[in-house]
Amino acid sequence: VSSLDSTQADKRAWTSDRPGPFTPLASDAARQLQETVQVAHNFLGALGLQYILIAGSLLGSSRHMGRIPWDDDVDLCVDALHEHKLAGLVAFLDAARFGVATPKKKLSKRMQRGLQLMQLAGHTVKIVSSRSLKFRITSQHADIA
């Protein structure tokens, strides 16, 4: 093997594990993501909860004046003082889904309205992490992670 061949092989090995260029979300996925953001906004508003953008979503709002084109999620943060409201709602939904007794405390009118808005839009809310409560609102019609 000549030194030239060895150098070329080293370059291929060095670059083969690098990710390719970022590709924007397909237009349908971007539209569904925007719809889910609107549903989350309406849902949190119905619950009377304020939220802020964080992480990549905050960066995108500043750097791209909107969503980062290749970002496939939106990061929102609700004050930890209000997590119990979301956890209670998820517990209520999970109890109904699994056919077990629902919590004794009934859903407030705000929670009922928020849930109704989300269901009409074909979305659901669930807890996806328990270390720091992480909630995910997803469309029930699409496979967007």
Coordinates of N, CA and C in Angstrom, one line a residue:
V1 N 0.9 -1.2 0.0 CA 0.0 0.0 0.0 C 0.9 1.2 0.0
S2 N 0.7 2.1 -0.9 CA 1.5 3.3 -1.0 C 1.0 4.3 0.1
S3 N 1.8 5.3 0.3 CA 1.5 6.3 1.3 C 0.3 7.1 0.9
L4 N 0.1 7.3 -0.4 CA -1.0 8.1 -0.9 C -2.3 7.3 -0.7
D5 N -2.3 6.0 -0.9 CA -3.5 5.2 -0.6 C -3.8 5.2 0.8
S6 N -2.8 5.1 1.7 CA -3.0 5.1 3.1 C -3.7 6.4 3.6
T7 N -3.2 7.5 3.0 CA -3.8 8.9 3.4 C -5.2 9.0 3.0
Q8 N -5.5 8.5 1.8 CA -6.9 8.5 1.3 C -7.8 7.7 2.2
A9 N -7.3 6.5 2.6 CA -8.1 5.6 3.4 C -8.3 6.3 4.8
D10 N -7.3 7.0 5.3 CA -7.4 7.7 6.6 C -8.5 8.8 6.5
K11 N -8.5 9.5 5.3 CA -9.5 10.6 5.2 C -10.9 10.0 5.1
R12 N -11.1 8.8 4.4 CA -12.4 8.2 4.4 C -12.9 7.7 5.7
A13 N -11.9 7.2 6.5 CA -12.3 6.7 7.8 C -12.6 7.9 8.7
W14 N -11.9 9.0 8.6 CA -12.2 10.2 9.4 C -13.5 10.8 9.1
T15 N -13.9 10.8 7.8 CA -15.2 11.5 7.5 C -16.4 10.6 7.4
S16 N -16.2 9.2 7.4 CA -17.3 8.3 7.2 C -18.3 8.4 8.4
D17 N -17.8 8.7 9.6 CA -18.7 8.7 10.8 C -19.3 10.1 11.1
R18 N -19.0 11.1 10.2 CA -19.6 12.4 10.4 C -21.0 12.4 9.9
P19 N -21.9 13.1 10.6 CA -23.2 13.1 10.0 C -23.3 14.0 8.8
G20 N -24.2 13.7 7.9 CA -24.4 14.5 6.7 C -24.9 15.9 7.0
P21 N -25.1 16.7 6.0 CA -25.7 18.0 6.3 C -27.1 17.9 6.8
F22 N -27.5 18.9 7.6 CA -28.8 18.9 8.1 C -29.8 19.1 7.0
T23 N -30.9 18.4 7.1 CA -31.9 18.5 6.0 C -33.2 19.0 6.7
P24 N -33.8 20.0 6.1 CA -35.1 20.5 6.7 C -36.2 19.5 6.8
L25 N -37.1 19.7 7.7 CA -38.2 18.7 7.8 C -39.0 18.8 6.6
A26 N -39.6 17.7 6.2 CA -40.5 17.7 5.1 C -41.7 18.7 5.4
S27 N -42.3 19.2 4.4 CA -43.3 20.2 4.6 C -44.5 19.7 5.4
D28 N -44.9 18.4 5.1 CA -46.0 17.9 5.9 C -45.6 17.7 7.4
A29 N -44.4 17.3 7.7 CA -44.0 17.2 9.1 C -43.9 18.6 9.7
A30 N -43.4 19.6 9.0 CA -43.3 20.9 9.5 C -44.7 21.5 9.8
R31 N -45.6 21.2 8.9 CA -47.0 21.7 9.1 C -47.6 21.0 10.4
Q32 N -47.4 19.7 10.5 CA -48.0 19.0 11.7 C -47.3 19.5 13.0
L33 N -46.0 19.8 12.9 CA -45.4 20.3 14.1 C -46.0 21.7 14.5
Q34 N -46.2 22.5 13.5 CA -46.8 23.8 13.8 C -48.2 23.7 14.3
E35 N -49.0 22.7 13.8 CA -50.3 22.4 14.3 C -50.2 22.0 15.8
T36 N -49.3 21.1 16.1 CA -49.1 20.7 17.5 C -48.7 21.8 18.4
V37 N -47.9 22.7 17.9 CA -47.6 23.9 18.7 C -48.8 24.7 19.0
Q38 N -49.6 24.9 18.0 CA -50.9 25.6 18.2 C -51.8 24.9 19.2
V39 N -51.9 23.6 19.1 CA -52.7 22.9 20.1 C -52.1 23.0 21.5
A40 N -50.8 22.9 21.6 CA -50.2 23.1 23.0 C -50.4 24.5 23.5
H41 N -50.4 25.5 22.7 CA -50.6 26.9 23.1 C -52.1 27.0 23.6
N42 N -53.0 26.4 22.8 CA -54.4 26.5 23.2 C -54.7 25.7 24.5
F43 N -54.1 24.5 24.6 CA -54.2 23.7 25.8 C -53.7 24.4 27.0
L44 N -52.5 24.9 27.0 CA -51.9 25.5 28.1 C -52.6 26.8 28.5
G45 N -53.1 27.5 27.5 CA -53.9 28.7 27.7 C -55.2 28.4 28.4
A46 N -55.9 27.3 28.0 CA -57.1 26.9 28.6 C -56.9 26.5 30.1
L47 N -55.7 26.0 30.4 CA -55.4 25.6 31.8 C -54.9 26.8 32.6
G48 N -54.7 28.0 31.9 CA -54.3 29.2 32.5 C -52.8 29.1 32.9
L49 N -52.0 28.3 32.1 CA -50.6 28.2 32.4 C -49.8 29.0 31.4
Q50 N -48.9 29.8 31.9 CA -47.9 30.5 31.0 C -46.8 29.6 30.7
Y51 N -46.2 29.7 29.6 CA -45.0 28.9 29.2 C -44.0 29.8 28.5
I52 N -42.8 29.2 28.4 CA -41.7 29.9 27.6 C -41.0 28.9 26.7
L53 N -40.4 29.4 25.7 CA -39.6 28.6 24.8 C -38.3 28.4 25.5
I54 N -37.7 27.2 25.3 CA -36.4 26.9 25.9 C -35.6 26.1 24.8
A55 N -34.3 25.9 25.1 CA -33.4 25.0 24.3 C -33.4 25.4 22.9
G56 N -33.5 24.4 22.0 CA -33.4 24.7 20.5 C -34.5 25.6 20.0
S57 N -35.6 25.5 20.6 CA -36.7 26.4 20.1 C -36.4 27.8 20.4
L58 N -35.8 28.1 21.6 CA -35.5 29.5 21.9 C -34.3 30.0 20.9
L59 N -33.4 29.1 20.7 CA -32.3 29.4 19.8 C -32.8 29.7 18.4
G60 N -33.8 28.8 17.9 CA -34.4 29.0 16.6 C -35.1 30.3 16.5
S61 N -35.8 30.7 17.6 CA -36.6 31.9 17.5 C -35.7 33.2 17.3
S62 N -34.5 33.1 17.9 CA -33.6 34.2 17.8 C -32.8 34.1 16.5
R63 N -32.2 32.9 16.2 CA -31.3 32.8 15.1 C -32.0 32.7 13.7
H64 N -33.2 32.0 13.7 CA -33.9 31.7 12.4 C -35.2 32.5 12.4
M65 N -35.5 33.3 13.4 CA -36.8 34.0 13.4 C -38.0 33.1 13.3
G66 N -37.8 31.9 13.9 CA -38.8 30.9 13.9 C -38.2 29.6 14.3
R67 N -38.7 28.5 13.8 CA -38.2 27.2 14.1 C -36.9 26.9 13.3
I68 N -36.0 26.2 14.0 CA -34.8 25.7 13.2 C -35.3 24.7 12.2
P69 N -35.0 24.9 10.9 CA -35.6 24.1 9.8 C -35.5 22.6 10.0
W70 N -34.4 22.1 10.6 CA -34.2 20.7 10.8 C -34.7 20.2 12.2
D71 N -35.2 21.0 13.0 CA -35.6 20.6 14.4 C -37.0 20.0 14.3
D72 N -37.1 18.8 14.9 CA -38.4 18.1 14.7 C -39.2 18.1 16.0
D73 N -38.9 19.1 16.9 CA -39.7 19.2 18.1 C -39.7 20.7 18.5
V74 N -40.6 21.0 19.5 CA -40.6 22.4 20.0 C -40.5 22.2 21.5
D75 N -39.6 23.0 22.2 CA -39.3 22.9 23.6 C -40.0 24.0 24.3
L76 N -41.0 23.7 25.2 CA -41.7 24.6 26.0 C -41.5 24.3 27.5
C77 N -41.5 25.3 28.3 CA -41.3 25.1 29.7 C -42.5 25.7 30.5
V78 N -43.1 25.0 31.4 CA -44.1 25.5 32.3 C -43.4 25.5 33.7
D79 N -43.7 26.5 34.5 CA -43.2 26.6 35.9 C -43.5 25.3 36.6
A80 N -42.5 24.9 37.4 CA -42.6 23.6 38.1 C -43.7 23.7 39.2
L81 N -44.1 24.9 39.6 CA -45.2 25.0 40.5 C -46.5 24.5 39.9
H82 N -46.6 24.4 38.6 CA -47.9 24.0 38.0 C -47.8 22.5 37.4
E83 N -46.7 21.9 37.6 CA -46.5 20.5 37.1 C -47.6 19.6 37.7
H84 N -48.0 19.8 38.9 CA -49.1 18.9 39.5 C -50.4 19.0 38.7
K85 N -50.7 20.1 38.1 CA -51.9 20.2 37.2 C -51.8 19.2 36.0
L86 N -50.6 19.3 35.4 CA -50.4 18.4 34.2 C -50.3 17.0 34.6
A87 N -49.7 16.7 35.7 CA -49.5 15.3 36.2 C -50.9 14.7 36.6
G88 N -51.8 15.6 37.2 CA -53.1 15.1 37.6 C -53.9 14.8 36.3
L89 N -53.8 15.6 35.3 CA -54.5 15.4 34.1 C -54.1 14.1 33.4
V90 N -52.8 13.9 33.4 CA -52.2 12.7 32.8 C -52.7 11.5 33.6
A91 N -52.7 11.5 34.9 CA -53.1 10.4 35.7 C -54.6 10.1 35.4
F92 N -55.4 11.1 35.3 CA -56.8 11.0 35.0 C -57.0 10.3 33.6
L93 N -56.2 10.7 32.6 CA -56.3 10.1 31.3 C -55.8 8.7 31.3
D94 N -54.7 8.4 32.0 CA -54.2 7.1 32.0 C -55.2 6.1 32.7
A95 N -55.8 6.6 33.8 CA -56.8 5.8 34.5 C -57.9 5.4 33.6
A96 N -58.4 6.4 32.8 CA -59.5 6.1 31.9 C -59.0 5.1 30.8
R97 N -57.8 5.3 30.3 CA -57.3 4.5 29.2 C -57.1 3.1 29.6
F98 N -56.7 2.8 30.9 CA -56.4 1.5 31.4 C -57.7 0.9 32.1
G99 N -58.8 1.6 32.1 CA -60.0 1.1 32.7 C -60.0 0.9 34.2
V100 N -59.2 1.7 34.9 CA -59.1 1.6 36.3 C -59.8 2.9 36.9
A101 N -60.1 2.8 38.2 CA -60.8 3.9 38.9 C -60.0 5.2 38.7
T102 N -60.7 6.3 38.3 CA -60.1 7.6 38.1 C -59.9 8.2 39.5
P103 N -58.9 9.1 39.6 CA -58.7 9.8 40.8 C -59.9 10.4 41.4
K104 N -60.0 10.5 42.7 CA -61.3 11.0 43.4 C -61.5 12.4 43.0
K105 N -60.4 13.2 42.9 CA -60.6 14.6 42.6 C -60.9 14.7 41.1
K106 N -62.0 15.4 40.9 CA -62.5 15.6 39.5 C -61.7 16.6 38.8
L107 N -61.7 16.6 37.5 CA -61.0 17.6 36.7 C -61.7 18.9 36.8
S108 N -60.9 20.0 36.9 CA -61.5 21.3 37.0 C -62.1 21.7 35.6
K109 N -62.9 22.7 35.6 CA -63.5 23.2 34.3 C -62.4 23.5 33.3
R110 N -61.3 24.2 33.8 CA -60.2 24.6 32.9 C -59.6 23.3 32.3
M111 N -59.4 22.3 33.2 CA -58.7 21.1 32.7 C -59.7 20.4 31.7
Q112 N -61.0 20.4 32.0 CA -61.9 19.8 31.1 C -61.9 20.5 29.7
R113 N -61.8 21.8 29.8 CA -61.8 22.6 28.5 C -60.5 22.3 27.8
G114 N -59.4 22.3 28.5 CA -58.1 22.1 27.8 C -58.1 20.7 27.2
L115 N -58.6 19.7 27.9 CA -58.6 18.4 27.3 C -59.5 18.3 26.1
Q116 N -60.7 19.0 26.2 CA -61.6 19.0 25.1 C -60.9 19.6 23.8
L117 N -60.2 20.7 24.0 CA -59.6 21.4 22.9 C -58.5 20.4 22.3
M118 N -57.8 19.7 23.1 CA -56.8 18.8 22.6 C -57.4 17.6 21.9
Q119 N -58.4 17.1 22.4 CA -59.1 15.9 21.8 C -59.7 16.3 20.5
L120 N -60.3 17.5 20.4 CA -60.9 17.9 19.2 C -59.9 18.1 18.1
A121 N -58.7 18.4 18.5 CA -57.6 18.6 17.5 C -56.9 17.3 17.2
G122 N -57.3 16.2 17.9 CA -56.7 14.9 17.6 C -55.3 14.7 18.3
H123 N -55.1 15.3 19.4 CA -53.9 15.2 20.1 C -54.1 14.7 21.5
T124 N -53.0 14.3 22.2 CA -53.0 13.8 23.5 C -51.8 14.3 24.3
V125 N -51.8 14.1 25.6 CA -50.7 14.5 26.4 C -50.3 13.4 27.3
K126 N -49.0 13.1 27.5 CA -48.5 12.1 28.3 C -47.2 12.5 29.0
I127 N -46.9 11.8 30.0 CA -45.6 12.0 30.7 C -44.6 11.1 30.0
V128 N -43.5 11.6 29.5 CA -42.5 10.8 28.8 C -41.2 10.7 29.6
S129 N -41.1 11.4 30.7 CA -39.9 11.3 31.6 C -40.3 11.6 33.0
S130 N -39.7 11.0 34.0 CA -40.1 11.2 35.3 C -39.1 11.9 36.2
R131 N -37.9 12.0 35.7 CA -36.8 12.7 36.5 C -37.2 14.1 36.8
S132 N -37.3 14.9 35.7 CA -38.0 16.2 35.8 C -39.2 16.0 34.9
L133 N -40.3 16.2 35.4 CA -41.5 15.9 34.6 C -41.4 16.5 33.2
K134 N -41.5 15.6 32.2 CA -41.4 16.0 30.8 C -42.7 15.5 30.2
F135 N -43.5 16.4 29.7 CA -44.8 16.1 29.0 C -44.6 16.2 27.5
R136 N -45.3 15.4 26.8 CA -45.3 15.5 25.4 C -46.7 15.5 24.8
I137 N -47.0 16.5 24.0 CA -48.2 16.6 23.3 C -48.0 16.2 21.9
T138 N -48.7 15.2 21.5 CA -48.5 14.6 20.1 C -49.8 14.5 19.4
S139 N -49.7 14.5 18.1 CA -50.9 14.2 17.3 C -51.2 12.7 17.3
Q140 N -52.4 12.4 17.3 CA -52.8 11.0 17.3 C -52.9 10.5 15.9
H141 N -52.7 11.3 14.9 CA -52.8 11.0 13.5 C -51.5 10.8 12.8
A142 N -50.4 11.2 13.4 CA -49.1 11.1 12.7 C -48.1 10.5 13.6
D143 N -47.0 10.0 12.9 CA -45.9 9.4 13.6 C -44.7 10.3 13.6
I144 N -44.9 11.5 14.3 CA -43.8 12.4 14.5 C -43.3 12.2 15.9
A145 N -42.0 11.9 16.0 CA -41.4 11.6 17.3 C -41.1 12.9 18.0

